[in-house]
Every structure is written in C-alpha cells, then in structure tokens.
Amino acid sequence: MTRTRIKICGLTREQDLDFAVQAGADAIGFVFYEKSPRHVSPLRAAELARRLPPFVTPVGLFVNASDELLAEAMAALPNMLLQFHGDETPQQCERLARPYFRAARMSPGFDLLDFAQQFSSAQAILVDAHVDGYGGGGKVFDWSLLPRNVPSPVVLSGGLHAGNVIEGILRARPWAVDVSSGVEEAKGLKNPLLMRQFCEAVREADARLEDAG
C-alpha cells in the first residue's frame, strides 16, 4: 500500500524544522499570510528551507496573496509547492505555472466533488474545517462529509494531533495529512515530542491499514 505522507506546517524556527525532518515529515509548510501568528517572510522561509535535506519538500501557504508576494516567495524558494487557502480561482492558481494544492473548507452542503473538478489541475485538495477567516483554526470537521470518490489526492487537515490522526486516516484514507497546531507548545513554536508522536501515529495507522488488507 502507499504510505500516508506527512506535512508539518507553520515552521518558524531552525530547531523545529530539524526536529520535523527527524520525526519523518515529507513536507514542511511556510505561512506567507501576515495575519497568521506563524507568518514568515520569503527571506526567512528561504533561510529555513536551506536546512531541508533532499526529498523533503517546502510548501508555501498563501491567502489571497498579491502578485508581488507570490513572485518574491517563488524566487526565494524555487522548488516550493504552492498551497492556496483564500478565494483564489482556478485561473489564478494555474497562471503561476507551479504545482499547487487548493484548500477546501468543509461544511455541511459543501460539494467537494464539484470543487475538486473545478481545481482539477491541482496536485491535491487539502480539506480543512470551515471557520471564520481563513485556515482551519485547529478545528476538526466532520470526516463523514468526505466522499470516497474525490478525483484528486486528498490531504486531511484541521485539528489533527497524535490522539486523533489514526482515526482520521482509517476513516478518510487520505493521501497525506497536514498538522500545525496539533504539534505546538505555542503558536508557531513546535514541540519535538509532539511531532515525533504524530509521525509515529501516522505510521501506526498505515500499519493497521496494511494488516487489514
């Protein structure tokens, strides 16, 4: 079976990035949204990303970003995946000619299949809780809202931590999981033990799925 990929988002410190990589993260997220407590500048993100080993991918999170910010960030991190969490249209995402994820804010009545079809050029659809403002706010949404036949890889996000990610993987069968507040000791400050426990829980979920056949 394919193992569940792990993205740890909202990194702001060198030691946190190093511990995230050691714990087993496949991707590291940098937040380029100024209203977030986890915000970093493109220059700071580039400094951090230089510590990444091969095959660990930097991901940039944007919310209705200006062309200037997008250009600056893409120049600073040329191998960065883009992750859009605002009101970006398919055309706005595609015109940058970079691989991208598109975040979907899950709530009753939201048509994820139609959303995924609109953003069929996205490498994945990241599903998050619907809260006021942008981002999931560390909240878990109702995983039963997820249809089984989403035509794109699904990244499960929203309030995940070591205590619930196994259930989330077993129920949603996502291609990847994305965690931020669930591995923090304070906003923007990651905890090494929580990151390790989270990654171990993901591997435990994969083992259970493999045993189940």
JSON list of C-alpha atoms in Angstrom, two decimals, residues 15-184:
[
{"chain": "A", "resi": 15, "resn": "GLN", "atom": "CA", "xyz": [15.33, 23.68, 15.56]},
{"chain": "A", "resi": 16, "resn": "ASP", "atom": "CA", "xyz": [11.68, 22.99, 14.81]},
{"chain": "A", "resi": 17, "resn": "LEU", "atom": "CA", "xyz": [12.45, 22.31, 11.17]},
{"chain": "A", "resi": 18, "resn": "ASP", "atom": "CA", "xyz": [15.29, 19.97, 12.09]},
{"chain": "A", "resi": 19, "resn": "PHE", "atom": "CA", "xyz": [13.09, 18.03, 14.53]},
{"chain": "A", "resi": 20, "resn": "ALA", "atom": "CA", "xyz": [10.24, 17.83, 12.00]},
{"chain": "A", "resi": 21, "resn": "VAL", "atom": "CA", "xyz": [12.57, 16.27, 9.44]},
{"chain": "A", "resi": 22, "resn": "GLN", "atom": "CA", "xyz": [13.97, 13.85, 12.02]},
{"chain": "A", "resi": 23, "resn": "ALA", "atom": "CA", "xyz": [10.44, 12.87, 13.03]},
{"chain": "A", "resi": 24, "resn": "GLY", "atom": "CA", "xyz": [9.64, 11.88, 9.46]},
{"chain": "A", "resi": 25, "resn": "ALA", "atom": "CA", "xyz": [7.93, 14.83, 7.77]},
{"chain": "A", "resi": 26, "resn": "ASP", "atom": "CA", "xyz": [7.75, 14.63, 3.97]},
{"chain": "A", "resi": 27, "resn": "ALA", "atom": "CA", "xyz": [6.90, 18.32, 3.56]},
{"chain": "A", "resi": 28, "resn": "ILE", "atom": "CA", "xyz": [7.42, 21.50, 5.57]},
{"chain": "A", "resi": 29, "resn": "GLY", "atom": "CA", "xyz": [4.93, 24.37, 5.35]},
{"chain": "A", "resi": 30, "resn": "PHE", "atom": "CA", "xyz": [5.76, 28.07, 5.50]},
{"chain": "A", "resi": 31, "resn": "VAL", "atom": "CA", "xyz": [2.92, 30.53, 6.08]},
{"chain": "A", "resi": 32, "resn": "PHE", "atom": "CA", "xyz": [3.04, 33.69, 3.96]},
{"chain": "A", "resi": 33, "resn": "TYR", "atom": "CA", "xyz": [-0.16, 35.15, 5.41]},
{"chain": "A", "resi": 34, "resn": "GLU", "atom": "CA", "xyz": [0.61, 38.22, 7.50]},
{"chain": "A", "resi": 35, "resn": "LYS", "atom": "CA", "xyz": [-2.40, 37.82, 9.79]},
{"chain": "A", "resi": 36, "resn": "SER", "atom": "CA", "xyz": [-1.18, 34.41, 10.96]},
{"chain": "A", "resi": 37, "resn": "PRO", "atom": "CA", "xyz": [0.93, 34.07, 14.13]},
{"chain": "A", "resi": 38, "resn": "ARG", "atom": "CA", "xyz": [3.02, 31.59, 12.12]},
{"chain": "A", "resi": 39, "resn": "HIS", "atom": "CA", "xyz": [3.80, 34.11, 9.39]},
{"chain": "A", "resi": 40, "resn": "VAL", "atom": "CA", "xyz": [7.31, 34.22, 7.93]},
{"chain": "A", "resi": 41, "resn": "SER", "atom": "CA", "xyz": [8.74, 36.40, 5.18]},
{"chain": "A", "resi": 42, "resn": "PRO", "atom": "CA", "xyz": [10.04, 34.85, 1.94]},
{"chain": "A", "resi": 43, "resn": "LEU", "atom": "CA", "xyz": [13.59, 35.66, 3.05]},
{"chain": "A", "resi": 44, "resn": "ARG", "atom": "CA", "xyz": [13.09, 33.91, 6.39]},
{"chain": "A", "resi": 45, "resn": "ALA", "atom": "CA", "xyz": [11.45, 30.91, 4.72]},
{"chain": "A", "resi": 46, "resn": "ALA", "atom": "CA", "xyz": [14.38, 30.62, 2.34]},
{"chain": "A", "resi": 47, "resn": "GLU", "atom": "CA", "xyz": [16.81, 30.64, 5.28]},
{"chain": "A", "resi": 48, "resn": "LEU", "atom": "CA", "xyz": [14.88, 27.82, 6.91]},
{"chain": "A", "resi": 49, "resn": "ALA", "atom": "CA", "xyz": [14.39, 25.85, 3.69]},
{"chain": "A", "resi": 50, "resn": "ARG", "atom": "CA", "xyz": [18.14, 25.70, 3.11]},
{"chain": "A", "resi": 51, "resn": "ARG", "atom": "CA", "xyz": [18.25, 23.25, 6.03]},
{"chain": "A", "resi": 52, "resn": "LEU", "atom": "CA", "xyz": [15.95, 20.78, 4.27]},
{"chain": "A", "resi": 53, "resn": "PRO", "atom": "CA", "xyz": [17.54, 17.55, 3.05]},
{"chain": "A", "resi": 54, "resn": "PRO", "atom": "CA", "xyz": [16.74, 16.09, -0.38]},
{"chain": "A", "resi": 55, "resn": "PHE", "atom": "CA", "xyz": [13.20, 14.75, -0.85]},
{"chain": "A", "resi": 56, "resn": "VAL", "atom": "CA", "xyz": [11.65, 16.91, 1.88]},
{"chain": "A", "resi": 57, "resn": "THR", "atom": "CA", "xyz": [9.52, 19.48, 0.09]},
{"chain": "A", "resi": 58, "resn": "PRO", "atom": "CA", "xyz": [8.92, 23.12, 1.08]},
{"chain": "A", "resi": 59, "resn": "VAL", "atom": "CA", "xyz": [5.30, 24.25, 0.73]},
{"chain": "A", "resi": 60, "resn": "GLY", "atom": "CA", "xyz": [4.19, 27.89, 0.76]},
{"chain": "A", "resi": 61, "resn": "LEU", "atom": "CA", "xyz": [0.76, 28.75, 2.17]},
{"chain": "A", "resi": 62, "resn": "PHE", "atom": "CA", "xyz": [-0.91, 31.81, 0.64]},
{"chain": "A", "resi": 63, "resn": "VAL", "atom": "CA", "xyz": [-4.21, 33.59, 1.28]},
{"chain": "A", "resi": 64, "resn": "ASN", "atom": "CA", "xyz": [-5.31, 35.97, -1.49]},
{"chain": "A", "resi": 65, "resn": "ALA", "atom": "CA", "xyz": [-1.67, 36.98, -1.89]},
{"chain": "A", "resi": 66, "resn": "SER", "atom": "CA", "xyz": [-0.50, 39.88, -4.04]},
{"chain": "A", "resi": 67, "resn": "ASP", "atom": "CA", "xyz": [1.42, 39.24, -7.24]},
{"chain": "A", "resi": 68, "resn": "GLU", "atom": "CA", "xyz": [4.43, 40.85, -5.60]},
{"chain": "A", "resi": 69, "resn": "LEU", "atom": "CA", "xyz": [4.42, 38.47, -2.63]},
{"chain": "A", "resi": 70, "resn": "LEU", "atom": "CA", "xyz": [3.92, 35.43, -4.85]},
{"chain": "A", "resi": 71, "resn": "ALA", "atom": "CA", "xyz": [6.78, 36.48, -7.11]},
{"chain": "A", "resi": 72, "resn": "GLU", "atom": "CA", "xyz": [9.10, 37.18, -4.17]},
{"chain": "A", "resi": 73, "resn": "ALA", "atom": "CA", "xyz": [8.32, 33.87, -2.47]},
{"chain": "A", "resi": 74, "resn": "MET", "atom": "CA", "xyz": [8.67, 31.82, -5.66]},
{"chain": "A", "resi": 75, "resn": "ALA", "atom": "CA", "xyz": [12.01, 33.46, -6.41]},
{"chain": "A", "resi": 76, "resn": "ALA", "atom": "CA", "xyz": [13.25, 32.81, -2.85]},
{"chain": "A", "resi": 77, "resn": "LEU", "atom": "CA", "xyz": [12.13, 29.16, -2.88]},
{"chain": "A", "resi": 78, "resn": "PRO", "atom": "CA", "xyz": [12.28, 27.94, -6.48]},
{"chain": "A", "resi": 79, "resn": "ASN", "atom": "CA", "xyz": [11.33, 24.33, -5.62]},
{"chain": "A", "resi": 80, "resn": "MET", "atom": "CA", "xyz": [8.36, 25.28, -3.42]},
{"chain": "A", "resi": 81, "resn": "LEU", "atom": "CA", "xyz": [4.89, 23.84, -3.86]},
{"chain": "A", "resi": 82, "resn": "LEU", "atom": "CA", "xyz": [2.10, 26.41, -3.59]},
{"chain": "A", "resi": 83, "resn": "GLN", "atom": "CA", "xyz": [-0.88, 25.99, -1.26]},
{"chain": "A", "resi": 84, "resn": "PHE", "atom": "CA", "xyz": [-3.85, 28.34, -1.67]},
{"chain": "A", "resi": 85, "resn": "HIS", "atom": "CA", "xyz": [-6.19, 28.94, 1.26]},
{"chain": "A", "resi": 86, "resn": "GLY", "atom": "CA", "xyz": [-8.08, 32.05, 0.16]},
{"chain": "A", "resi": 87, "resn": "ASP", "atom": "CA", "xyz": [-10.58, 32.82, -2.58]},
{"chain": "A", "resi": 88, "resn": "GLU", "atom": "CA", "xyz": [-8.26, 32.04, -5.47]},
{"chain": "A", "resi": 89, "resn": "THR", "atom": "CA", "xyz": [-9.90, 30.89, -8.69]},
{"chain": "A", "resi": 90, "resn": "PRO", "atom": "CA", "xyz": [-8.60, 28.02, -10.81]},
{"chain": "A", "resi": 91, "resn": "GLN", "atom": "CA", "xyz": [-7.26, 30.55, -13.31]},
{"chain": "A", "resi": 92, "resn": "GLN", "atom": "CA", "xyz": [-5.36, 32.44, -10.60]},
{"chain": "A", "resi": 93, "resn": "CYS", "atom": "CA", "xyz": [-3.79, 29.22, -9.35]},
{"chain": "A", "resi": 94, "resn": "GLU", "atom": "CA", "xyz": [-2.88, 27.95, -12.79]},
{"chain": "A", "resi": 95, "resn": "ARG", "atom": "CA", "xyz": [-1.37, 31.14, -14.22]},
{"chain": "A", "resi": 96, "resn": "LEU", "atom": "CA", "xyz": [1.66, 30.82, -11.92]},
{"chain": "A", "resi": 97, "resn": "ALA", "atom": "CA", "xyz": [2.67, 27.61, -13.72]},
{"chain": "A", "resi": 98, "resn": "ARG", "atom": "CA", "xyz": [3.72, 25.94, -10.46]},
{"chain": "A", "resi": 99, "resn": "PRO", "atom": "CA", "xyz": [2.44, 22.74, -8.86]},
{"chain": "A", "resi": 100, "resn": "TYR", "atom": "CA", "xyz": [-0.17, 23.67, -6.26]},
{"chain": "A", "resi": 101, "resn": "PHE", "atom": "CA", "xyz": [-2.62, 22.41, -3.62]},
{"chain": "A", "resi": 102, "resn": "ARG", "atom": "CA", "xyz": [-6.03, 24.01, -3.13]},
{"chain": "A", "resi": 103, "resn": "ALA", "atom": "CA", "xyz": [-7.65, 24.15, 0.30]},
{"chain": "A", "resi": 104, "resn": "ALA", "atom": "CA", "xyz": [-11.33, 23.32, 0.64]},
{"chain": "A", "resi": 105, "resn": "ARG", "atom": "CA", "xyz": [-13.30, 24.49, 3.69]},
{"chain": "A", "resi": 106, "resn": "MET", "atom": "CA", "xyz": [-15.57, 21.65, 4.68]},
{"chain": "A", "resi": 107, "resn": "SER", "atom": "CA", "xyz": [-19.09, 22.27, 5.97]},
{"chain": "A", "resi": 108, "resn": "PRO", "atom": "CA", "xyz": [-22.48, 20.57, 5.54]},
{"chain": "A", "resi": 109, "resn": "GLY", "atom": "CA", "xyz": [-23.67, 21.02, 1.97]},
{"chain": "A", "resi": 110, "resn": "PHE", "atom": "CA", "xyz": [-20.25, 21.80, 0.54]},
{"chain": "A", "resi": 111, "resn": "ASP", "atom": "CA", "xyz": [-19.77, 19.93, -2.76]},
{"chain": "A", "resi": 112, "resn": "LEU", "atom": "CA", "xyz": [-16.20, 18.68, -2.59]},
{"chain": "A", "resi": 113, "resn": "LEU", "atom": "CA", "xyz": [-16.52, 16.70, -5.82]},
{"chain": "A", "resi": 114, "resn": "ASP", "atom": "CA", "xyz": [-17.51, 19.81, -7.76]},
{"chain": "A", "resi": 115, "resn": "PHE", "atom": "CA", "xyz": [-14.75, 21.81, -6.06]},
{"chain": "A", "resi": 116, "resn": "ALA", "atom": "CA", "xyz": [-12.14, 19.19, -6.95]},
{"chain": "A", "resi": 117, "resn": "GLN", "atom": "CA", "xyz": [-13.39, 19.17, -10.54]},
{"chain": "A", "resi": 118, "resn": "GLN", "atom": "CA", "xyz": [-13.03, 22.95, -10.75]},
{"chain": "A", "resi": 119, "resn": "PHE", "atom": "CA", "xyz": [-9.45, 22.64, -9.49]},
{"chain": "A", "resi": 120, "resn": "SER", "atom": "CA", "xyz": [-8.61, 19.53, -11.49]},
{"chain": "A", "resi": 121, "resn": "SER", "atom": "CA", "xyz": [-5.15, 20.97, -12.22]},
{"chain": "A", "resi": 122, "resn": "ALA", "atom": "CA", "xyz": [-4.26, 20.91, -8.51]},
{"chain": "A", "resi": 123, "resn": "GLN", "atom": "CA", "xyz": [-1.85, 18.25, -7.33]},
{"chain": "A", "resi": 124, "resn": "ALA", "atom": "CA", "xyz": [-4.09, 17.70, -4.31]},
{"chain": "A", "resi": 125, "resn": "ILE", "atom": "CA", "xyz": [-7.11, 19.06, -2.49]},
{"chain": "A", "resi": 126, "resn": "LEU", "atom": "CA", "xyz": [-6.47, 19.91, 1.16]},
{"chain": "A", "resi": 127, "resn": "VAL", "atom": "CA", "xyz": [-9.61, 19.54, 3.25]},
{"chain": "A", "resi": 128, "resn": "ASP", "atom": "CA", "xyz": [-9.87, 21.72, 6.34]},
{"chain": "A", "resi": 129, "resn": "ALA", "atom": "CA", "xyz": [-12.50, 22.91, 8.80]},
{"chain": "A", "resi": 130, "resn": "HIS", "atom": "CA", "xyz": [-14.73, 25.84, 7.87]},
{"chain": "A", "resi": 131, "resn": "VAL", "atom": "CA", "xyz": [-14.20, 28.64, 10.41]},
{"chain": "A", "resi": 132, "resn": "ASP", "atom": "CA", "xyz": [-14.43, 32.41, 10.38]},
{"chain": "A", "resi": 133, "resn": "GLY", "atom": "CA", "xyz": [-11.48, 33.84, 8.50]},
{"chain": "A", "resi": 134, "resn": "TYR", "atom": "CA", "xyz": [-9.01, 31.58, 6.70]},
{"chain": "A", "resi": 135, "resn": "GLY", "atom": "CA", "xyz": [-7.44, 28.35, 7.82]},
{"chain": "A", "resi": 136, "resn": "GLY", "atom": "CA", "xyz": [-8.98, 25.65, 9.96]},
{"chain": "A", "resi": 137, "resn": "GLY", "atom": "CA", "xyz": [-8.32, 27.26, 13.31]},
{"chain": "A", "resi": 138, "resn": "GLY", "atom": "CA", "xyz": [-7.18, 23.96, 14.77]},
{"chain": "A", "resi": 139, "resn": "LYS", "atom": "CA", "xyz": [-10.72, 22.60, 14.49]},
{"chain": "A", "resi": 140, "resn": "VAL", "atom": "CA", "xyz": [-11.73, 19.10, 13.39]},
{"chain": "A", "resi": 141, "resn": "PHE", "atom": "CA", "xyz": [-14.51, 18.88, 10.82]},
{"chain": "A", "resi": 142, "resn": "ASP", "atom": "CA", "xyz": [-16.96, 16.02, 10.37]},
{"chain": "A", "resi": 143, "resn": "TRP", "atom": "CA", "xyz": [-14.97, 13.44, 8.42]},
{"chain": "A", "resi": 144, "resn": "SER", "atom": "CA", "xyz": [-18.18, 11.78, 7.26]},
{"chain": "A", "resi": 145, "resn": "LEU", "atom": "CA", "xyz": [-18.58, 14.76, 4.89]},
{"chain": "A", "resi": 146, "resn": "LEU", "atom": "CA", "xyz": [-15.74, 13.39, 2.76]},
{"chain": "A", "resi": 147, "resn": "PRO", "atom": "CA", "xyz": [-16.90, 11.42, -0.29]},
{"chain": "A", "resi": 148, "resn": "ARG", "atom": "CA", "xyz": [-14.85, 8.37, -1.20]},
{"chain": "A", "resi": 149, "resn": "ASN", "atom": "CA", "xyz": [-14.50, 9.20, -4.89]},
{"chain": "A", "resi": 150, "resn": "VAL", "atom": "CA", "xyz": [-12.69, 12.54, -4.85]},
{"chain": "A", "resi": 151, "resn": "PRO", "atom": "CA", "xyz": [-10.88, 12.72, -8.23]},
{"chain": "A", "resi": 152, "resn": "SER", "atom": "CA", "xyz": [-7.72, 14.25, -6.70]},
{"chain": "A", "resi": 153, "resn": "PRO", "atom": "CA", "xyz": [-5.38, 13.16, -3.91]},
{"chain": "A", "resi": 154, "resn": "VAL", "atom": "CA", "xyz": [-6.78, 14.35, -0.58]},
{"chain": "A", "resi": 155, "resn": "VAL", "atom": "CA", "xyz": [-4.71, 15.97, 2.17]},
{"chain": "A", "resi": 156, "resn": "LEU", "atom": "CA", "xyz": [-6.52, 15.69, 5.51]},
{"chain": "A", "resi": 157, "resn": "SER", "atom": "CA", "xyz": [-6.12, 18.74, 7.75]},
{"chain": "A", "resi": 158, "resn": "GLY", "atom": "CA", "xyz": [-7.95, 20.50, 10.56]},
{"chain": "A", "resi": 159, "resn": "GLY", "atom": "CA", "xyz": [-7.32, 19.88, 14.24]},
{"chain": "A", "resi": 160, "resn": "LEU", "atom": "CA", "xyz": [-5.19, 16.78, 13.79]},
{"chain": "A", "resi": 161, "resn": "HIS", "atom": "CA", "xyz": [-2.86, 15.56, 16.54]},
{"chain": "A", "resi": 162, "resn": "ALA", "atom": "CA", "xyz": [-1.32, 12.28, 17.68]},
{"chain": "A", "resi": 163, "resn": "GLY", "atom": "CA", "xyz": [-4.51, 11.35, 19.52]},
{"chain": "A", "resi": 164, "resn": "ASN", "atom": "CA", "xyz": [-6.87, 11.51, 16.53]},
{"chain": "A", "resi": 165, "resn": "VAL", "atom": "CA", "xyz": [-4.80, 11.14, 13.36]},
{"chain": "A", "resi": 166, "resn": "ILE", "atom": "CA", "xyz": [-5.04, 7.34, 13.37]},
{"chain": "A", "resi": 167, "resn": "GLU", "atom": "CA", "xyz": [-8.83, 7.53, 13.33]},
{"chain": "A", "resi": 168, "resn": "GLY", "atom": "CA", "xyz": [-8.70, 10.24, 10.66]},
{"chain": "A", "resi": 169, "resn": "ILE", "atom": "CA", "xyz": [-6.52, 8.10, 8.39]},
{"chain": "A", "resi": 170, "resn": "LEU", "atom": "CA", "xyz": [-8.57, 4.95, 8.93]},
{"chain": "A", "resi": 171, "resn": "ARG", "atom": "CA", "xyz": [-11.80, 6.77, 8.16]},
{"chain": "A", "resi": 172, "resn": "ALA", "atom": "CA", "xyz": [-10.78, 9.17, 5.40]},
{"chain": "A", "resi": 173, "resn": "ARG", "atom": "CA", "xyz": [-7.93, 7.20, 3.77]},
{"chain": "A", "resi": 174, "resn": "PRO", "atom": "CA", "xyz": [-6.16, 10.41, 2.71]},
{"chain": "A", "resi": 175, "resn": "TRP", "atom": "CA", "xyz": [-3.07, 10.57, 0.53]},
{"chain": "A", "resi": 176, "resn": "ALA", "atom": "CA", "xyz": [-1.45, 12.85, 3.14]},
{"chain": "A", "resi": 177, "resn": "VAL", "atom": "CA", "xyz": [-2.09, 14.54, 6.48]},
{"chain": "A", "resi": 178, "resn": "ASP", "atom": "CA", "xyz": [-1.26, 18.12, 7.44]},
{"chain": "A", "resi": 179, "resn": "VAL", "atom": "CA", "xyz": [-0.66, 19.24, 11.03]},
{"chain": "A", "resi": 180, "resn": "SER", "atom": "CA", "xyz": [0.19, 22.57, 12.63]},
{"chain": "A", "resi": 181, "resn": "SER", "atom": "CA", "xyz": [-1.37, 23.46, 15.99]},
{"chain": "A", "resi": 182, "resn": "GLY", "atom": "CA", "xyz": [-1.55, 19.79, 16.98]},
{"chain": "A", "resi": 183, "resn": "VAL", "atom": "CA", "xyz": [2.25, 19.65, 17.36]},
{"chain": "A", "resi": 184, "resn": "GLU", "atom": "CA", "xyz": [2.76, 23.05, 19.00]}
]
